Structures are given as C-alpha cells and as structure tokens.
Coordinates of C-alpha atoms in Angstrom, one line a residue:
Chain V
M18 CA 71.0 35.9 -6.6
N19 CA 68.6 37.9 -8.4
T20 CA 70.2 40.5 -11.6
D21 CA 67.0 41.5 -12.6
G22 CA 67.7 44.7 -10.7
L23 CA 70.9 45.1 -12.2
D24 CA 69.1 48.0 -14.4
L25 CA 70.7 51.4 -14.7
A26 CA 67.7 52.9 -15.1
I27 CA 66.5 51.5 -11.7
L28 CA 69.6 52.1 -9.9
G29 CA 70.7 55.5 -11.7
P30 CA 68.4 58.2 -9.8
A31 CA 69.1 56.0 -6.6
F32 CA 72.8 56.7 -7.2
L33 CA 72.0 60.5 -7.8
A34 CA 70.3 60.9 -4.6
G35 CA 72.5 59.1 -2.4
L36 CA 75.2 61.8 -4.3
L37 CA 73.4 64.4 -3.4
V38 CA 72.3 63.5 -0.3
L39 CA 76.3 62.9 0.6
S40 CA 77.6 66.2 -1.3
T41 CA 75.6 68.3 2.0
H42 CA 75.7 66.0 4.7
V43 CA 79.4 64.8 4.4
P44 CA 80.4 68.0 5.7
L45 CA 77.9 68.7 7.9
G46 CA 78.2 65.5 9.6
R47 CA 81.6 66.4 10.6
Q48 CA 80.3 69.5 12.2
V49 CA 77.7 67.3 14.0
L50 CA 80.2 65.6 15.4
R51 CA 82.6 68.4 16.3
R52 CA 79.8 69.7 18.2
G53 CA 78.2 66.7 20.0
I54 CA 74.6 67.0 19.0
I55 CA 74.5 63.5 17.2
F56 CA 70.5 63.3 17.5
I57 CA 69.8 66.8 15.9
D58 CA 68.9 65.3 12.4
L59 CA 66.1 62.9 14.0
A60 CA 64.7 65.9 16.0
I61 CA 64.8 68.5 13.0
A62 CA 63.5 65.5 10.7
Q63 CA 60.5 64.4 13.2
I64 CA 59.8 68.7 13.8
A65 CA 59.0 68.8 10.0
G66 CA 56.9 66.1 9.7
L67 CA 55.3 67.9 12.8
G68 CA 54.9 70.7 11.2
V69 CA 52.9 68.8 7.8
L70 CA 50.7 67.9 10.7
V71 CA 50.0 70.7 12.2
A72 CA 49.0 72.8 8.9
H73 CA 46.9 69.7 8.3
A74 CA 45.0 69.5 11.5
M75 CA 44.4 73.3 10.6
S76 CA 42.8 72.6 7.3
W77 CA 45.1 75.1 5.4
E78 CA 45.1 74.3 1.4
E79 CA 46.8 71.3 1.0
N80 CA 49.7 70.4 -2.3
A81 CA 52.8 69.7 -2.6
L82 CA 54.1 73.6 -2.5
T83 CA 52.7 74.3 1.1
M84 CA 53.4 70.8 2.2
Q85 CA 56.8 71.9 1.6
I86 CA 56.8 75.2 2.8
T87 CA 55.5 74.1 6.4
A88 CA 58.0 71.1 6.6
F89 CA 60.9 73.9 5.8
S90 CA 59.4 76.7 8.1
A91 CA 58.5 73.9 11.1
A92 CA 62.1 73.0 10.8
L93 CA 63.5 76.2 10.6
L94 CA 61.5 77.3 13.9
G95 CA 62.9 74.0 15.4
A96 CA 66.2 74.6 14.3
L97 CA 66.2 78.4 15.6
A98 CA 64.9 76.7 18.7
L99 CA 68.5 74.7 19.3
Y100 CA 70.7 77.0 18.5
Q101 CA 69.0 79.5 21.1
C102 CA 69.4 76.5 23.7
E103 CA 73.4 76.1 22.7
R104 CA 73.8 79.7 23.3
R105 CA 72.0 79.5 26.5
W106 CA 73.1 76.4 28.2
P107 CA 75.7 74.4 25.7
E108 CA 76.1 71.9 28.4
I109 CA 72.4 70.3 28.0
L110 CA 72.2 70.6 24.6
E111 CA 72.4 67.2 23.7
A112 CA 69.5 65.8 26.0
V113 CA 67.4 69.1 24.8
I114 CA 67.9 67.5 21.3
G115 CA 66.7 64.4 22.5
T116 CA 63.9 65.5 24.0
S117 CA 62.7 67.4 21.3
F118 CA 62.6 65.0 19.3
I119 CA 60.4 62.7 21.4
L120 CA 57.9 65.6 22.0
A121 CA 57.8 66.2 18.3
A122 CA 56.8 62.8 17.5
S123 CA 54.1 62.2 20.4
A124 CA 52.7 65.4 19.5
A125 CA 52.2 64.0 16.2
I126 CA 50.8 60.7 17.5
L127 CA 48.4 63.5 19.1
I128 CA 47.2 65.4 16.1
L129 CA 47.0 61.9 14.4
A130 CA 44.5 60.9 16.7
N131 CA 41.9 62.9 15.1
N132 CA 43.3 62.8 11.4
P133 CA 44.9 59.5 10.8
H134 CA 44.9 60.9 7.0
G135 CA 47.6 63.1 8.1
G136 CA 50.0 59.7 8.8
E137 CA 50.6 59.1 5.6
H138 CA 52.2 62.6 5.1
L139 CA 54.0 62.4 8.1
K140 CA 55.1 59.0 6.8
D141 CA 55.9 60.5 3.2
L142 CA 58.3 62.8 4.9
L143 CA 60.0 60.3 7.3
V144 CA 60.2 57.4 4.8
G145 CA 61.4 58.2 2.1
Q146 CA 62.9 55.4 0.0
V147 CA 65.9 56.2 -2.0
L148 CA 64.8 53.4 -4.9
W149 CA 61.4 55.1 -5.5
V150 CA 63.3 58.6 -6.0
D151 CA 62.4 59.9 -9.8
R152 CA 64.5 62.4 -11.9
D153 CA 62.8 65.5 -11.5
Q154 CA 62.7 64.7 -7.6
L155 CA 66.4 65.6 -7.7
V156 CA 66.6 68.6 -9.6
P157 CA 64.8 71.1 -6.9
V158 CA 67.2 69.3 -4.0
A159 CA 70.3 69.8 -6.5
M160 CA 69.5 73.3 -6.5
L161 CA 68.9 73.9 -2.9
Y162 CA 72.3 72.1 -1.9
A163 CA 74.2 73.9 -4.9
L164 CA 73.3 76.3 -2.8
I165 CA 74.0 75.4 0.9
L166 CA 77.3 74.1 -0.1
S167 CA 77.9 77.9 -1.9
A168 CA 76.9 78.9 1.6
W169 CA 78.6 76.5 3.5
F170 CA 82.4 76.8 1.9
G171 CA 82.1 80.2 1.3
F172 CA 80.8 82.1 3.8
G173 CA 82.8 79.5 6.6
A174 CA 79.7 78.7 7.7
S175 CA 81.1 76.0 10.0
H176 CA 82.7 78.8 12.3
R177 CA 79.5 80.3 12.2
T178 CA 76.7 78.6 14.4
L179 CA 73.5 80.0 13.3
L180 CA 74.6 79.9 9.8
F181 CA 75.3 75.9 10.4
Y182 CA 71.9 75.5 11.9
I183 CA 69.7 76.8 9.6
L184 CA 71.7 75.2 6.6
F185 CA 71.4 72.1 8.3
A186 CA 67.8 72.6 8.6
L187 CA 67.3 72.6 5.0
A188 CA 70.2 69.7 4.0
I189 CA 67.7 67.7 6.2
T190 CA 64.2 68.5 5.5
A191 CA 65.3 68.0 1.9
S192 CA 67.0 64.6 2.5
V193 CA 64.7 62.7 4.7
Q194 CA 62.3 63.0 1.9
L195 CA 64.2 61.4 -0.9
V196 CA 66.0 58.9 1.4
G197 CA 64.1 58.2 4.7
V198 CA 65.8 59.1 8.1
Y199 CA 68.1 56.0 8.6
L200 CA 70.1 57.1 5.5
V201 CA 70.1 60.4 6.4
F202 CA 71.4 59.3 9.9
A203 CA 73.7 57.1 8.7
S204 CA 75.3 59.5 5.8
L205 CA 75.6 62.3 8.5
I206 CA 77.6 60.3 10.9
I207 CA 79.2 57.3 9.6
P208 CA 81.8 58.9 7.7
A209 CA 82.6 61.6 9.8
L210 CA 83.0 59.1 12.0
S211 CA 85.6 57.1 10.3
V212 CA 87.7 59.9 9.0
R213 CA 87.8 61.7 12.2
R214 CA 91.4 60.5 12.7
S215 CA 92.7 61.3 8.7
G216 CA 93.8 64.4 9.3
R217 CA 93.8 66.9 6.1
Y218 CA 92.1 64.5 3.7
A219 CA 89.0 63.8 6.0
L220 CA 86.9 65.3 3.7
F221 CA 88.1 63.9 0.6
A222 CA 88.3 60.5 2.4
A223 CA 84.9 60.4 3.7
Y224 CA 83.4 61.6 0.4
L225 CA 84.8 58.1 -0.9
L226 CA 84.3 56.2 1.3
G227 CA 80.3 57.3 0.8
I228 CA 80.6 57.0 -2.5
A229 CA 81.5 53.5 -2.9
S230 CA 79.0 52.7 -0.1
Y231 CA 76.2 53.6 -1.8
A232 CA 77.6 52.4 -5.3
V233 CA 78.1 49.0 -3.8
G234 CA 74.8 48.9 -1.3
L235 CA 72.6 49.5 -4.6
T236 CA 74.6 46.6 -6.1
V237 CA 74.3 44.4 -3.0
S238 CA 70.6 45.7 -2.6
A239 CA 70.0 44.5 -6.3
L240 CA 71.4 41.2 -6.1
L241 CA 70.0 39.7 -3.1
D242 CA 66.6 41.6 -3.9
L243 CA 66.8 43.3 -0.5
P244 CA 65.3 47.1 0.6
A245 CA 68.0 49.5 -0.8
G246 CA 68.0 52.0 1.9
A247 CA 68.3 49.2 5.0
V248 CA 71.6 47.5 2.8
I249 CA 73.2 51.0 2.2
V250 CA 73.2 51.8 5.6
W251 CA 75.4 48.5 7.3
V252 CA 77.6 48.6 4.3
L253 CA 78.1 52.4 5.5
A254 CA 78.6 50.6 8.5
L255 CA 81.1 47.9 7.5
F256 CA 82.8 50.1 5.0
G257 CA 83.3 53.1 7.8
V258 CA 84.9 50.3 10.1
A259 CA 87.2 49.5 7.1
T260 CA 88.6 52.6 6.8
S261 CA 89.0 53.6 10.3
Q262 CA 90.9 51.0 10.8
L263 CA 93.3 51.4 7.5
I264 CA 93.7 55.3 8.6
A265 CA 94.5 54.1 11.8
R266 CA 97.1 51.9 10.8
F267 CA 98.4 54.0 8.5
T268 CA 98.8 57.2 10.9
A269 CA 100.4 54.8 13.5
V270 CA 103.1 52.8 11.4
P271 CA 105.2 56.3 11.0
A272 CA 104.7 57.0 14.6
A273 CA 106.1 53.4 15.8
V274 CA 108.8 54.1 13.1
G275 CA 109.5 57.0 14.5
E276 CA 109.5 56.3 18.4
G277 CA 111.5 53.2 17.1
A278 CA 114.7 55.5 15.8
H279 CA 115.0 57.1 19.2
Chain U
M15 CA 74.1 29.2 3.7
T16 CA 75.8 26.7 1.0
Q17 CA 71.9 25.3 0.5
Y18 CA 70.8 28.6 0.1
L19 CA 73.1 29.6 -2.9
L20 CA 72.6 26.0 -4.5
S21 CA 69.0 26.9 -4.7
V22 CA 69.8 30.6 -6.0
L23 CA 72.1 28.4 -8.6
F24 CA 68.9 26.6 -9.3
V25 CA 67.2 29.5 -9.8
L26 CA 69.5 31.0 -12.3
L27 CA 69.0 27.5 -14.6
L28 CA 65.9 27.9 -14.3
L29 CA 64.7 31.3 -15.8
P30 CA 66.2 30.6 -19.5
L31 CA 63.4 27.9 -19.8
N32 CA 60.7 29.9 -17.8
A33 CA 61.2 32.6 -20.5
A34 CA 59.1 30.8 -22.5
A35 CA 56.1 31.6 -20.5
D36 CA 54.2 33.6 -22.3
L37 CA 52.9 36.5 -20.4
R38 CA 55.1 38.2 -17.1
V39 CA 52.4 39.2 -14.4
F40 CA 52.7 41.2 -11.7
S41 CA 50.8 40.9 -8.9
C42 CA 50.3 43.2 -6.0
E43 CA 48.3 40.6 -3.7
P44 CA 49.6 37.2 -2.7
E45 CA 45.4 36.3 -3.9
W46 CA 45.5 37.8 -7.4
G47 CA 49.0 35.7 -8.0
A48 CA 47.1 32.8 -6.7
L49 CA 43.4 33.4 -9.1
V50 CA 46.3 33.9 -12.2
T51 CA 47.9 30.9 -11.6
E52 CA 44.4 28.9 -10.8
L53 CA 43.5 30.7 -14.4
A54 CA 46.7 30.7 -16.4
G55 CA 48.7 27.9 -15.4
D56 CA 52.0 27.5 -17.3
H57 CA 51.2 30.1 -19.4
A58 CA 51.9 32.9 -16.9
R59 CA 54.7 33.6 -14.8
V60 CA 53.2 35.6 -12.0
F61 CA 55.6 37.5 -9.8
T62 CA 53.8 38.7 -6.1
A63 CA 54.4 42.2 -4.9
T64 CA 53.7 41.7 -1.3
T65 CA 53.1 38.1 1.5
A66 CA 50.5 37.8 3.4
Q67 CA 53.4 38.4 6.3
Q68 CA 53.0 41.8 4.9
D69 CA 50.6 44.8 5.6
P70 CA 49.4 45.8 1.6
H71 CA 49.0 49.1 2.3
Y72 CA 53.0 50.1 2.8
I73 CA 56.1 47.9 1.3
Q74 CA 59.7 48.5 1.4
A75 CA 61.2 49.5 -2.1
R76 CA 63.3 46.5 -3.7
P77 CA 65.0 46.7 -6.8
S78 CA 63.1 43.7 -8.0
L79 CA 59.8 45.2 -8.0
I80 CA 60.5 48.2 -10.2
A81 CA 62.6 45.6 -12.2
R82 CA 59.0 43.3 -12.2
M83 CA 56.9 46.3 -13.5
R84 CA 59.6 47.4 -16.4
R85 CA 59.0 44.0 -17.3
A86 CA 55.5 43.4 -16.7
D87 CA 52.8 42.4 -19.0
L88 CA 49.7 42.7 -17.2
V89 CA 49.5 43.9 -13.4
V90 CA 46.6 42.8 -11.0
C91 CA 46.2 44.8 -7.8
T92 CA 42.5 45.0 -5.6
G93 CA 42.6 48.6 -6.3
A94 CA 39.6 50.8 -4.1
E95 CA 42.9 52.9 -3.5
L96 CA 44.4 49.7 -1.6
E97 CA 47.8 50.0 -2.9
I98 CA 48.0 53.9 -3.2
G99 CA 50.9 54.3 -0.8
W100 CA 53.3 52.7 -3.2
L101 CA 51.3 51.5 -6.5
P102 CA 51.3 54.6 -8.6
V103 CA 55.3 55.5 -7.4
L104 CA 56.2 52.4 -8.5
M105 CA 54.3 52.4 -11.6
A106 CA 56.2 55.7 -12.4
R107 CA 59.8 54.5 -11.5
G108 CA 58.8 51.6 -13.7
G109 CA 57.9 53.3 -16.7
N110 CA 55.4 50.7 -18.2
P111 CA 52.9 52.7 -20.8
G112 CA 51.4 49.0 -21.0
V113 CA 50.2 48.6 -17.7
K114 CA 49.4 52.1 -16.6
P115 CA 46.0 51.8 -15.2
G116 CA 43.0 52.5 -17.9
T117 CA 44.9 49.9 -20.0
D118 CA 44.1 46.4 -20.6
G119 CA 47.4 45.5 -19.0
Y120 CA 46.5 46.6 -15.9
F121 CA 43.7 44.9 -14.0
E122 CA 41.8 46.1 -10.5
A123 CA 39.6 43.2 -8.8
A124 CA 37.8 45.7 -6.9
A125 CA 35.8 47.1 -10.1
F126 CA 33.5 43.7 -10.6
V127 CA 32.5 43.2 -7.1
P128 CA 29.5 45.6 -4.8
M129 CA 32.0 47.4 -2.7
L130 CA 31.0 47.3 1.5
E131 CA 31.0 50.4 3.4
V132 CA 31.4 53.1 0.3
P133 CA 31.0 56.4 2.7
Q134 CA 27.3 57.9 2.0
R135 CA 29.9 61.5 2.1
L136 CA 33.5 61.8 1.8
D137 CA 34.8 64.1 5.1
R138 CA 38.4 63.9 6.3
A139 CA 37.4 64.7 9.9
E140 CA 35.8 60.9 9.5
G141 CA 39.2 59.7 9.7
D142 CA 40.7 56.4 7.8
V143 CA 38.0 56.3 5.4
H144 CA 37.9 54.7 2.0
P145 CA 36.4 56.8 -1.1
N146 CA 35.8 53.6 -2.7
G147 CA 34.9 51.5 0.1
N148 CA 36.6 48.5 1.9
P149 CA 39.5 47.5 -0.2
H150 CA 39.9 43.2 1.3
I151 CA 37.7 42.2 -1.2
Q152 CA 39.5 38.6 -1.4
L153 CA 38.0 37.3 1.7
D154 CA 34.3 36.7 -0.1
P155 CA 34.7 33.9 -2.1
R156 CA 31.5 34.5 -3.9
N157 CA 34.1 37.8 -4.7
I158 CA 36.2 35.4 -6.4
A159 CA 33.8 34.0 -8.5
R160 CA 32.7 37.3 -9.8
I161 CA 36.8 38.2 -10.3
A162 CA 37.5 35.9 -12.3
P163 CA 35.7 35.2 -15.1
A164 CA 36.8 38.5 -15.6
L165 CA 40.1 38.5 -15.2
S166 CA 40.2 35.6 -17.5
E167 CA 38.7 37.5 -20.2
R168 CA 41.6 40.0 -19.9
L169 CA 44.2 37.2 -20.1
A170 CA 42.8 36.1 -23.1
K171 CA 43.0 39.6 -24.4
I172 CA 46.6 40.4 -24.0
D173 CA 47.3 36.5 -25.3
P174 CA 44.7 36.0 -27.5
E175 CA 46.6 32.8 -28.9
N176 CA 46.1 30.9 -25.6
A177 CA 42.2 32.3 -25.4
A178 CA 40.9 28.7 -25.7
D179 CA 43.0 27.5 -23.2
Y180 CA 42.1 30.4 -20.5
R181 CA 38.2 29.6 -21.3
K182 CA 38.8 25.8 -20.8
R183 CA 40.7 26.8 -17.4
L184 CA 38.1 29.2 -16.6
E185 CA 35.4 26.6 -16.9
D186 CA 37.1 24.6 -14.6
F187 CA 38.2 26.4 -11.8
S188 CA 34.6 27.9 -11.7
Q189 CA 33.1 24.5 -11.7
R190 CA 35.4 23.2 -8.6
W191 CA 34.8 26.4 -7.0
Q192 CA 31.0 26.5 -7.2
S193 CA 31.3 23.1 -5.8
A194 CA 33.9 24.3 -3.0
L195 CA 31.5 27.1 -2.3
Q196 CA 29.1 24.4 -1.7
R197 CA 31.1 22.7 0.7
W198 CA 31.4 25.8 2.8
D199 CA 27.7 27.0 2.9
T200 CA 27.3 23.5 5.2
E201 CA 30.6 23.7 7.1
A202 CA 30.1 27.0 8.0
A203 CA 26.5 27.0 8.8
S204 CA 27.0 26.9 12.3
L205 CA 29.0 30.0 12.5
K206 CA 26.1 32.3 11.5
G207 CA 25.5 35.0 14.1
M208 CA 28.9 34.1 15.6
P209 CA 30.0 37.1 17.6
I210 CA 33.3 38.3 16.9
V211 CA 36.0 41.1 17.6
V212 CA 38.1 42.5 14.8
H213 CA 41.7 44.0 15.3
H214 CA 40.9 46.2 12.3
K215 CA 37.9 46.9 10.1
S216 CA 39.8 44.7 7.6
W217 CA 36.8 41.6 7.8
A218 CA 33.3 43.2 6.1
Y219 CA 33.0 40.8 3.3
L220 CA 34.0 37.9 5.5
N221 CA 31.8 38.8 8.4
Q222 CA 28.6 39.7 5.4
W223 CA 29.7 36.1 3.9
L224 CA 29.8 34.0 6.7
G225 CA 27.2 36.2 9.1
L226 CA 29.8 36.9 11.6
K227 CA 28.9 39.5 13.9
E228 CA 31.6 42.0 14.6
I229 CA 30.8 43.6 18.0
G230 CA 33.9 45.7 18.2
T231 CA 37.1 46.4 16.8
L232 CA 40.5 46.8 18.9
E233 CA 41.8 49.5 16.3
P234 CA 39.6 51.6 15.3
K235 CA 42.4 53.3 13.1
P236 CA 45.5 51.8 11.9
G237 CA 48.5 53.0 13.3
V238 CA 47.0 54.7 15.9
P239 CA 47.0 53.2 19.4
P240 CA 43.3 53.3 20.9
S241 CA 42.6 55.6 23.6
S242 CA 41.4 54.4 26.6
S243 CA 37.9 55.3 26.6
H244 CA 37.6 53.2 23.4
L245 CA 39.2 50.6 24.9
A246 CA 36.8 51.0 27.8
E247 CA 33.9 51.4 25.9
L248 CA 34.8 47.8 24.4
L249 CA 35.2 46.0 27.3
E250 CA 31.7 47.0 28.5
T251 CA 30.3 45.8 25.3
L252 CA 31.8 42.7 25.9
K253 CA 29.8 42.5 28.9
A254 CA 26.8 43.1 27.5
T255 CA 27.3 40.8 24.4
P256 CA 30.3 38.2 24.9
A257 CA 32.4 37.4 21.9
K258 CA 33.3 33.9 21.0
A259 CA 36.8 35.2 19.2
V260 CA 39.4 38.4 18.6
I261 CA 40.6 37.9 14.8
R262 CA 43.8 39.7 12.9
A263 CA 45.6 39.1 9.9
P264 CA 48.9 37.8 10.1
Y265 CA 51.1 41.0 9.7
Q266 CA 49.0 42.6 12.6
D267 CA 50.7 42.6 16.1
P268 CA 49.3 40.2 18.0
R269 CA 49.6 42.4 21.7
A270 CA 46.5 44.4 21.0
S271 CA 44.5 40.9 20.9
E272 CA 46.7 39.2 23.8
W273 CA 45.5 42.0 25.9
L274 CA 42.4 41.6 25.2
S275 CA 41.9 37.8 26.1
K276 CA 43.4 38.4 29.0
Q277 CA 41.0 41.2 30.1
V278 CA 37.8 39.1 29.0
P279 CA 38.1 35.0 29.8
G280 CA 36.7 32.5 27.3
L281 CA 37.8 35.2 24.3
V282 CA 39.9 32.6 21.7
M283 CA 42.1 34.4 19.5
I284 CA 42.6 33.6 16.4
E285 CA 45.5 34.6 14.1
M286 CA 43.6 34.4 10.5
P287 CA 45.4 33.4 7.4
F288 CA 43.9 36.5 6.1
T289 CA 45.3 35.5 2.1
V290 CA 47.0 33.1 0.5
G291 CA 50.2 31.8 1.9
G292 CA 48.6 33.0 5.5
N293 CA 49.4 30.2 7.0
A294 CA 50.7 26.5 6.6
Q295 CA 46.9 25.4 5.2
A296 CA 46.4 28.4 3.0
T297 CA 48.7 27.1 0.0
D298 CA 46.1 28.2 -2.7
L299 CA 42.7 30.0 -2.7
F300 CA 40.8 26.7 -1.7
G301 CA 43.3 26.7 1.1
L302 CA 42.4 29.8 2.1
F303 CA 38.6 29.4 2.5
D304 CA 39.1 26.0 4.1
S305 CA 41.1 27.0 6.7
S306 CA 39.6 30.3 7.8
I307 CA 36.4 28.0 8.1
A308 CA 38.3 26.0 10.2
L309 CA 39.6 28.3 12.3
L310 CA 36.8 30.0 13.1
K311 CA 35.0 27.1 13.9
G312 CA 37.8 26.2 16.2
A313 CA 36.6 28.8 18.5
Q314 CA 32.8 27.3 19.1
P315 CA 32.0 25.1 22.2

C-alpha cells in the first residue's frame, strides 16, 4: 500500500474532472440507454478524432484552438448524420453506429499511414488520462457543460431528438479529452443501467453512484498505485451492481408484502 | 495475497528509515535509475517511472508518478523528445519548480552523447522523425561512459555534502566499466558485420557500437501496421542478403517477428533486454550488455 498518492493536490483535479463529466453524462446516459444506442459515444469520439487527423493531413494551420474546432465540427457532423439515420432507419440505428465507429477508426489508420505524427493527436483526443488533468483544462469544459445542462433541463432536450444529438456530440468531444474513452463510456452507461428501475429518484441515485465511484476509485488507485481511469471503471461497475441489487430489494419488498396481504 | 500484504507492510515499515537518504531521484527509464544507483549508492532513493516491459514513449498516469515528481530533488531522463508524450504534462501536474528543464534538478542524458539519425531537414512528411535524433542512446556502452561523469558531477552539485563520495564512486564505476568495455569488445568481435532485421528503428546505437548491419525494419512507423508492399520489399531484400536474426524489445509485439521468421527459414528471433530489467540476466547495466552480446552470439552458427 502506498500513501504517497493520497494528496489532494494530486487527486483533487481528477475528482473535479469526474464531477464535471458525471454532471452531463448521467442524464445523457439515461437517454442513450432509453434509445438503445449504447455505442454512440465511441462512434462520436472516434469521428471527432478523425476530424483532427483530416485537418492535419490537409496541413491546415495547427494549434490547440483549430484542433478543438475541427474535433467539435467533426463530432457535430457525425451526430447529424446519425440523427438522420435515426429518422429514416430507426430499426438499424445501432448497427449503423457500430459500423461508423469502425469506419472512422479504419480511416484514421489509413490517414496515419502517411502522417504518423497525427497519431499523437488522435491519442491525445481518445486517451485522455484523468490524473493528468489540471485546473486550467477544467474551466472551458465547465462553461460548455453549464450551457449543455441548461439546454438539457431548460429546453427539455430529452424529448427533442435533434437537440439531444447535438448536445451529446458536444459533451462527448470535451469529456474524452479529459478522461478517455473508457471512463466516458462507463460514466454514461453504468449509472444509467444501475438505476433504471428506481423510478422517481433515479437521476439522484445515478449521480450519487457516480460521485461515490470516482471518490473511491481515485483513493484505491492512489493506495494500490494503479492507473486511475481503469480502477474507476471497475469501481463504477462494482458499485453499479450493488446499487441495482439494493434497488431491486427495496422495490421488490413492498410488492411482496402487498401480495401476501391478499 | 497474504504474502503481498506482508511485503507491503514490510515496505511501509522501511519507509521512515529510508527517508534518511539524502536525494530523491525520479528516473524516467530503468537504465538511468541503474546508473544513479551505481553513482550514488545509499545517498539516493531512486524511483523509476517506466519498466523494461513498457514503451517509454507512452505511459499510464498513476498517482505515485505525480507524488514522486512533486518530491523529487533530481529528475534523470533520456530527453531528445523520447518522453515528450508524458513528461511535460507530468511536470506540469507535479508543480515542482526545482526539477524544471533548465534547472540543476533536471538531467537530460541525451545532451552528453553524439546523436545518431539527426534529420538533415525537418519535414513532417518524413513521418516518424525525432528532430533531435534517435533517442535510444542507452544501447551503446560508450554513451554510458560519457554520461556517467556528467551525472556524477550533477549529483555532487545538488548534494555537495557527499561530493567526495560521488567522485570516489564515479572513479570506481568508470574503472569497472572500462574493463567491461574491453571484455565486450573482445567477446563481440565476431558480431561485426552480422546482418540483422529490427522490429523498429530503436537499435541504431547498438548497431553502431557492435558493427551490426541493419538490413531492414519490420515496422517502419510505430503503431502503424506495415503495408504489404513494405513486407514484400523486406522479403526481397532478405533473399538477396540473408539476415541472421530479427531483434525486438520486450515491449514490442512478437507477432511481426514470428511472421517474418516463418517466412524466412533460418532467421533467429531474439527478444533483446533493451534496457535494465529487460530479462533475467539484465539486472544492472553490466548485465544488460553481457546479455545482449550473449543473445546475439547465440544466433551465430
């Protein structure tokens, strides 16, 4: 065991990044689950990465801002294409999402064949590492997420399909760069999955589950000195199973009592 | 598990004692950790960020990396952009002004050796180009001999109390290293001109030292699978000039060399140690070169 890493200066920014990611991903994830489009985050993230690679291949001027603009534009284009697909062929949407993921990933390999330097940028985009986040990176993401959340809860985006796709693309493109694809997927799906039967308090329970998992995951990763992102994913999964068991028990008991009374 | 917990407990018990060591050294790669241990002995507590099983270009963020960086008195790395993917961000997160590049707390080994494969002109289209040359400098023991005095001097500068001891240790190490160099030169004489294929261009310094002849590369660009025309070309080259062995580092995927050794009968596949800790024999810098030479000689008829 190693107590060196138990330092708020080390774990603090990572935990803040986690809170930010959870703030948008928990409600988005419930919608993703409802629509049955589980792999849309992988597809959107990969398309955002592809956008950056294309920008490099065209040797457009490169700096952090242009890189972000290309990433967000590519993600938005991808999201609009998937939205069109949902409208026209809803029954095959998940298959199209899976296919667009591997198409974007393979296109990246083809572009990289002539420009391996782009690979570093692709890695930067897809493999964000939660421990290496610093506070300066959190500020623009916090502003973006404040906008997304007010659009989400203010305009009822869960009922407006186009708005959902746009907000989703924006949220994912920012979060993969902070915490990486695995944590983004886990933060979206696991809380939503665990609380799907808990009715009124679902959103609250999902937030609580996510926050507890990031806190415990970061602590465990510091104590055992293991890569933080992967540990948080596993803690999320374990806590998720426990939560859904708890919810099942609490919602099942009154029903059983009710049946017994008859 | 019990054993693991016991050893963890044991380490925790030792920590307060070790805290008496004067210098906390953060080493990016195992070879520099080993060199610091040779030159500083008990005066330094060395933490090594990567193992021989890891590609030093990439690294996963662990809490201890940041913690060690925060408390380090000296950071010893290869430089030449080898760690560009993670060291700058780790330094930013570590927030330790004493070890920033340019200060005495940061030692860049590549600054003290003649670099190979420095590009004549910088062009992104050239692909995987390190503008400062090939960074895998540890594989020429003459480079170790060049770096050791500079590193010893730096240790003395940041820990002047023990300066005399560092000087004595350097003398002792240099003597042992010089006699080892002579021994290796005799042992490896027969390797001169030996034709080899490499997995990736990480062996330039070993090739130069031993006079190995690099005939081809399996994976010209890291992370990008070779094209079929590249492989066909490689097989064609090997028909004209047969190679004795295909060599790779422990962290490189064996599948490519396995494929090649099946295509070319008689080609020996060698997993070289590449750095300290890369195999059971390479426990220190001496073992690294002993084992490398022995493995290469094993491929000779």
